[in-house]
Amino acid sequence: MTPYITNPAAWQESWDRQQEAYLPDREHRFSAMLDAVDAVTDGAPPRLLDLAGGTGTISLRTLARFPGAEVTLVDLDPALLAIAEASLAGRATVVTADLARPDWTTALPHGEYDAVLTATALHWLPGERLTRLYAEIREVLRPGGILANADHMPDDTLPELTKRLTARAQARRAARYAAGAVLSWSDWWDRAGADPALSALVRQRHAIYPTGHSPEWNPPVSWHLAALADAGYTEVGTLWRGGADAAVVAVR
């Protein structure tokens, strides 16, 4: 187990609560994604790639649902990877790789996966890079395997309703922050940076992302579906939607 984390369960819970402030229906999207994995493996334990997996949220839920799953988690953030490695405790392969680089696949332990899942992460990549990444992911899927990406993906046929939904969600989140019900993104990182077991890794993270990340880029769901179709997937569609968020799925 990594020497940096003394209580990974507490950090996992803290991360989940912070994320749920942004995504109250977070578990719904994970369930929908794992339902799709179950469908393409006929219930057999999958070989799954948790892309930009952070603290291991998807990996942990995959292993809970499919105890025999063979899971690989990929991320670049040293602090989040340390939490993931401590939480997974050898039940998954944890890999450091930069999805902004086309050679990220060389770090993977397997050449083919049944499923690639990612959530609330790829909006940090610019559109041109995400387009290429979708094609690169296709190459590490077995025939019939799936990619599922859940993120902020507005429905461009409902622009005004989406604005209203988003504004109300932001107001609810602001009220929870003000009341101290949950930590904000910046507060969470402040706490991680103040923890003796994580502070060095948070400093490493700041060196990797000196301005945080690239600017967030949240195109509508139609953009993702078109990009996936152009990447050569045989089927593409919307697997799940909740307000302004969606999970798209693509079948190789």
Coordinates of C-alpha atoms in Angstrom, one line a residue:
M1 CA 0.0 0.0 0.0
T2 CA 1.2 3.5 -0.8
P3 CA 2.9 5.2 2.2
Y4 CA 1.2 8.5 1.4
I5 CA -2.3 7.6 2.5
T6 CA -3.2 6.7 6.1
N7 CA -7.0 6.5 5.7
P8 CA -8.0 6.0 2.1
A9 CA -11.7 5.3 3.0
A10 CA -12.0 8.7 4.6
W11 CA -10.5 10.4 1.5
Q12 CA -12.8 8.4 -0.8
E13 CA -15.9 9.4 1.2
S14 CA -14.7 13.1 1.1
W15 CA -14.1 12.9 -2.6
D16 CA -17.5 11.4 -3.2
R17 CA -19.4 14.0 -1.2
Q18 CA -17.5 16.8 -2.9
Q19 CA -18.3 15.4 -6.4
E20 CA -22.0 14.7 -5.5
A21 CA -22.4 18.5 -4.8
Y22 CA -21.9 18.9 -8.6
L23 CA -23.6 15.6 -9.6
P24 CA -26.5 14.6 -7.3
D25 CA -27.3 11.8 -9.7
R26 CA -23.7 10.6 -9.9
E27 CA -24.5 7.0 -8.9
H28 CA -27.3 6.7 -11.5
R29 CA -24.8 7.3 -14.3
F30 CA -22.4 4.8 -12.9
S31 CA -25.2 2.2 -12.6
A32 CA -26.2 2.8 -16.2
M33 CA -22.6 2.5 -17.4
L34 CA -22.1 -0.8 -15.5
D35 CA -25.4 -2.1 -16.9
A36 CA -24.0 -1.6 -20.4
V37 CA -20.8 -3.4 -19.4
D38 CA -23.0 -6.3 -18.1
A39 CA -24.9 -6.4 -21.4
V40 CA -21.8 -6.7 -23.6
T41 CA -20.1 -9.4 -21.3
D42 CA -23.3 -11.4 -20.6
G43 CA -22.6 -11.1 -16.9
A44 CA -19.0 -12.4 -17.1
P45 CA -16.3 -10.5 -15.2
P46 CA -15.1 -7.8 -17.6
R47 CA -11.7 -6.6 -18.5
L48 CA -12.3 -2.9 -17.9
L49 CA -10.3 0.3 -18.3
D50 CA -11.1 3.2 -15.9
L51 CA -9.9 6.2 -18.0
A52 CA -8.9 9.3 -16.1
G53 CA -10.0 7.3 -13.1
G54 CA -9.0 9.7 -10.3
T55 CA -9.5 8.2 -6.9
G56 CA -10.9 5.0 -8.3
T57 CA -14.6 5.7 -8.2
I58 CA -15.5 3.7 -11.2
S59 CA -13.0 0.9 -10.4
L60 CA -14.3 0.4 -6.9
R61 CA -17.9 0.2 -8.2
T62 CA -16.9 -2.2 -11.0
L63 CA -15.2 -4.5 -8.5
A64 CA -18.2 -4.4 -6.2
R65 CA -20.5 -5.4 -9.0
F66 CA -18.2 -7.8 -10.8
P67 CA -15.9 -9.3 -8.1
G68 CA -13.8 -11.1 -10.7
A69 CA -13.2 -8.0 -13.0
E70 CA -9.8 -7.3 -14.3
V71 CA -9.5 -3.5 -13.9
T72 CA -6.9 -1.0 -15.1
L73 CA -7.1 2.6 -13.8
V74 CA -5.3 5.3 -15.7
D75 CA -4.7 8.9 -14.5
L76 CA -1.9 11.5 -14.3
D77 CA -2.7 13.2 -11.0
P78 CA -0.3 11.9 -8.3
A79 CA -2.5 12.8 -5.4
L80 CA -5.6 11.1 -6.8
L81 CA -3.6 8.1 -7.9
A82 CA -2.3 7.6 -4.4
I83 CA -5.8 7.6 -3.0
A84 CA -6.9 5.1 -5.7
E85 CA -3.9 2.8 -5.2
A86 CA -4.5 2.7 -1.4
S87 CA -8.2 2.1 -1.8
L88 CA -7.9 -0.6 -4.5
A89 CA -5.2 -2.3 -2.5
G90 CA -3.9 -4.5 -5.3
R91 CA -7.3 -5.4 -6.8
A92 CA -6.6 -3.3 -9.9
T93 CA -3.6 -2.2 -12.0
V94 CA -3.0 1.5 -11.4
V95 CA -1.1 3.3 -14.3
T96 CA 0.2 6.8 -14.6
A97 CA -0.3 8.2 -18.1
D98 CA -1.1 11.5 -19.8
L99 CA -4.2 11.3 -22.0
A100 CA -3.0 14.5 -23.7
R101 CA -0.3 12.4 -25.4
P102 CA -1.0 9.9 -28.1
D103 CA 1.4 7.3 -26.6
W104 CA -0.7 6.8 -23.4
T105 CA -1.8 3.4 -24.6
T106 CA 1.8 2.0 -24.3
A107 CA 1.4 2.1 -20.5
L108 CA -1.5 -0.3 -20.5
P109 CA -1.0 -3.9 -19.4
H110 CA -3.5 -5.2 -21.9
G111 CA -4.1 -4.7 -25.6
E112 CA -7.9 -5.2 -25.6
Y113 CA -10.6 -4.4 -23.1
D114 CA -14.3 -5.2 -22.9
A115 CA -15.1 -1.7 -21.8
V116 CA -13.6 1.7 -21.3
L117 CA -15.5 3.9 -18.8
T118 CA -14.8 7.5 -17.9
A119 CA -16.8 10.2 -16.1
T120 CA -16.5 13.9 -15.5
A121 CA -12.9 14.0 -16.7
L122 CA -12.5 14.4 -20.5
H123 CA -13.9 18.0 -20.5
W124 CA -10.4 19.0 -19.6
L125 CA -9.2 18.1 -23.1
P126 CA -9.5 20.4 -26.0
G127 CA -11.8 19.3 -28.8
E128 CA -9.1 18.3 -31.3
R129 CA -7.4 16.1 -28.7
L130 CA -10.6 14.5 -27.5
T131 CA -11.5 13.7 -31.1
R132 CA -8.2 11.8 -31.5
L133 CA -8.6 10.2 -28.1
Y134 CA -11.9 8.7 -29.1
A135 CA -10.2 7.0 -32.0
E136 CA -7.3 5.8 -29.8
I137 CA -9.8 4.3 -27.3
R138 CA -11.4 2.3 -30.1
E139 CA -8.1 0.6 -30.8
V140 CA -7.9 -0.8 -27.3
L141 CA -11.4 -2.2 -27.3
R142 CA -12.2 -5.7 -28.4
P143 CA -14.7 -6.1 -31.2
G144 CA -18.1 -5.5 -29.6
G145 CA -16.5 -3.7 -26.7
I146 CA -17.9 -0.4 -25.5
L147 CA -16.7 3.1 -24.5
A148 CA -19.0 5.0 -22.1
N149 CA -18.2 8.7 -21.3
A150 CA -20.4 10.5 -18.8
D151 CA -19.9 14.3 -18.5
H152 CA -21.6 17.7 -18.8
M153 CA -23.2 17.3 -22.3
P154 CA -26.1 19.6 -22.8
D155 CA -28.9 18.7 -25.1
D156 CA -28.6 21.3 -27.8
T157 CA -32.3 21.0 -28.7
L158 CA -33.2 22.3 -25.2
P159 CA -31.0 25.4 -24.8
E160 CA -33.2 27.6 -22.7
L161 CA -34.4 24.7 -20.4
T162 CA -30.8 23.6 -20.0
K163 CA -29.8 27.1 -18.9
R164 CA -32.6 27.1 -16.3
L165 CA -31.7 23.7 -15.0
T166 CA -28.1 24.6 -14.7
A167 CA -28.8 27.9 -12.9
R168 CA -31.0 26.1 -10.4
A169 CA -28.4 23.4 -9.8
Q170 CA -25.7 26.1 -9.3
A171 CA -27.9 27.9 -6.7
R172 CA -28.5 24.7 -4.8
R173 CA -24.8 24.0 -4.7
A174 CA -23.9 27.5 -3.6
A175 CA -26.4 27.2 -0.7
R176 CA -24.8 23.9 0.4
Y177 CA -21.3 25.4 0.3
A178 CA -22.5 28.4 2.3
A179 CA -24.0 26.1 4.9
G180 CA -21.0 23.9 5.2
A181 CA -22.9 20.8 4.0
V182 CA -20.1 19.8 1.5
L183 CA -16.7 20.9 0.4
S184 CA -16.2 22.8 -2.8
W185 CA -13.6 21.6 -5.3
S186 CA -11.1 24.2 -4.1
D187 CA -11.8 23.6 -0.5
W188 CA -11.2 19.8 -1.0
W189 CA -7.8 20.5 -2.6
D190 CA -6.9 22.9 0.2
R191 CA -7.6 20.1 2.7
A192 CA -5.6 17.6 0.7
G193 CA -2.7 20.0 0.5
A194 CA -2.8 20.5 4.3
D195 CA -2.7 16.8 5.0
P196 CA 0.8 15.6 5.8
A197 CA 0.2 12.3 4.0
L198 CA -0.8 14.1 0.8
S199 CA 0.8 17.5 0.8
A200 CA 3.9 16.4 -1.3
L201 CA 1.7 14.8 -3.9
V202 CA -0.5 17.9 -4.1
R203 CA 2.6 20.0 -4.7
Q204 CA 3.5 17.6 -7.5
R205 CA 0.0 18.0 -8.9
H206 CA 0.4 21.7 -9.0
A207 CA 3.6 21.4 -10.9
I208 CA 1.8 19.2 -13.5
Y209 CA -1.2 21.5 -13.7
P210 CA 0.2 25.0 -12.9
T211 CA -3.0 26.7 -14.0
G212 CA -5.3 23.9 -12.7
H213 CA -6.3 22.2 -16.0
S214 CA -7.0 23.3 -19.5
P215 CA -10.2 25.4 -19.7
E216 CA -13.3 23.3 -19.4
W217 CA -14.9 22.6 -22.7
N218 CA -18.4 21.2 -22.7
P219 CA -19.9 20.7 -26.2
P220 CA -23.4 19.4 -26.6
V221 CA -24.1 15.7 -26.7
S222 CA -24.5 15.9 -30.5
W223 CA -20.8 16.8 -30.8
H224 CA -19.8 13.7 -28.9
L225 CA -22.0 11.4 -31.0
A226 CA -20.6 12.8 -34.2
A227 CA -17.0 12.5 -33.1
L228 CA -17.6 8.9 -32.0
A229 CA -19.2 8.0 -35.3
D230 CA -16.3 9.7 -37.2
A231 CA -13.9 7.6 -35.1
G232 CA -15.4 4.4 -36.6
Y233 CA -17.5 3.0 -33.9
T234 CA -20.4 0.7 -35.2
E235 CA -23.0 2.1 -32.9
V236 CA -23.2 5.4 -31.0
G237 CA -25.9 6.8 -28.8
T238 CA -27.0 8.4 -25.5
L239 CA -27.0 5.8 -22.7
W240 CA -28.2 8.1 -19.9
R241 CA -29.3 11.6 -19.3
G242 CA -29.9 13.7 -16.2
G243 CA -30.5 17.4 -16.7
A244 CA -27.6 18.9 -18.6
D245 CA -25.4 15.8 -18.1
A246 CA -25.3 12.7 -20.2
A247 CA -23.4 9.5 -20.8
V248 CA -22.7 8.6 -24.4
V249 CA -21.9 5.1 -25.4
A250 CA -20.1 3.7 -28.5
V251 CA -19.7 0.1 -29.6
R252 CA -16.6 -1.1 -31.5

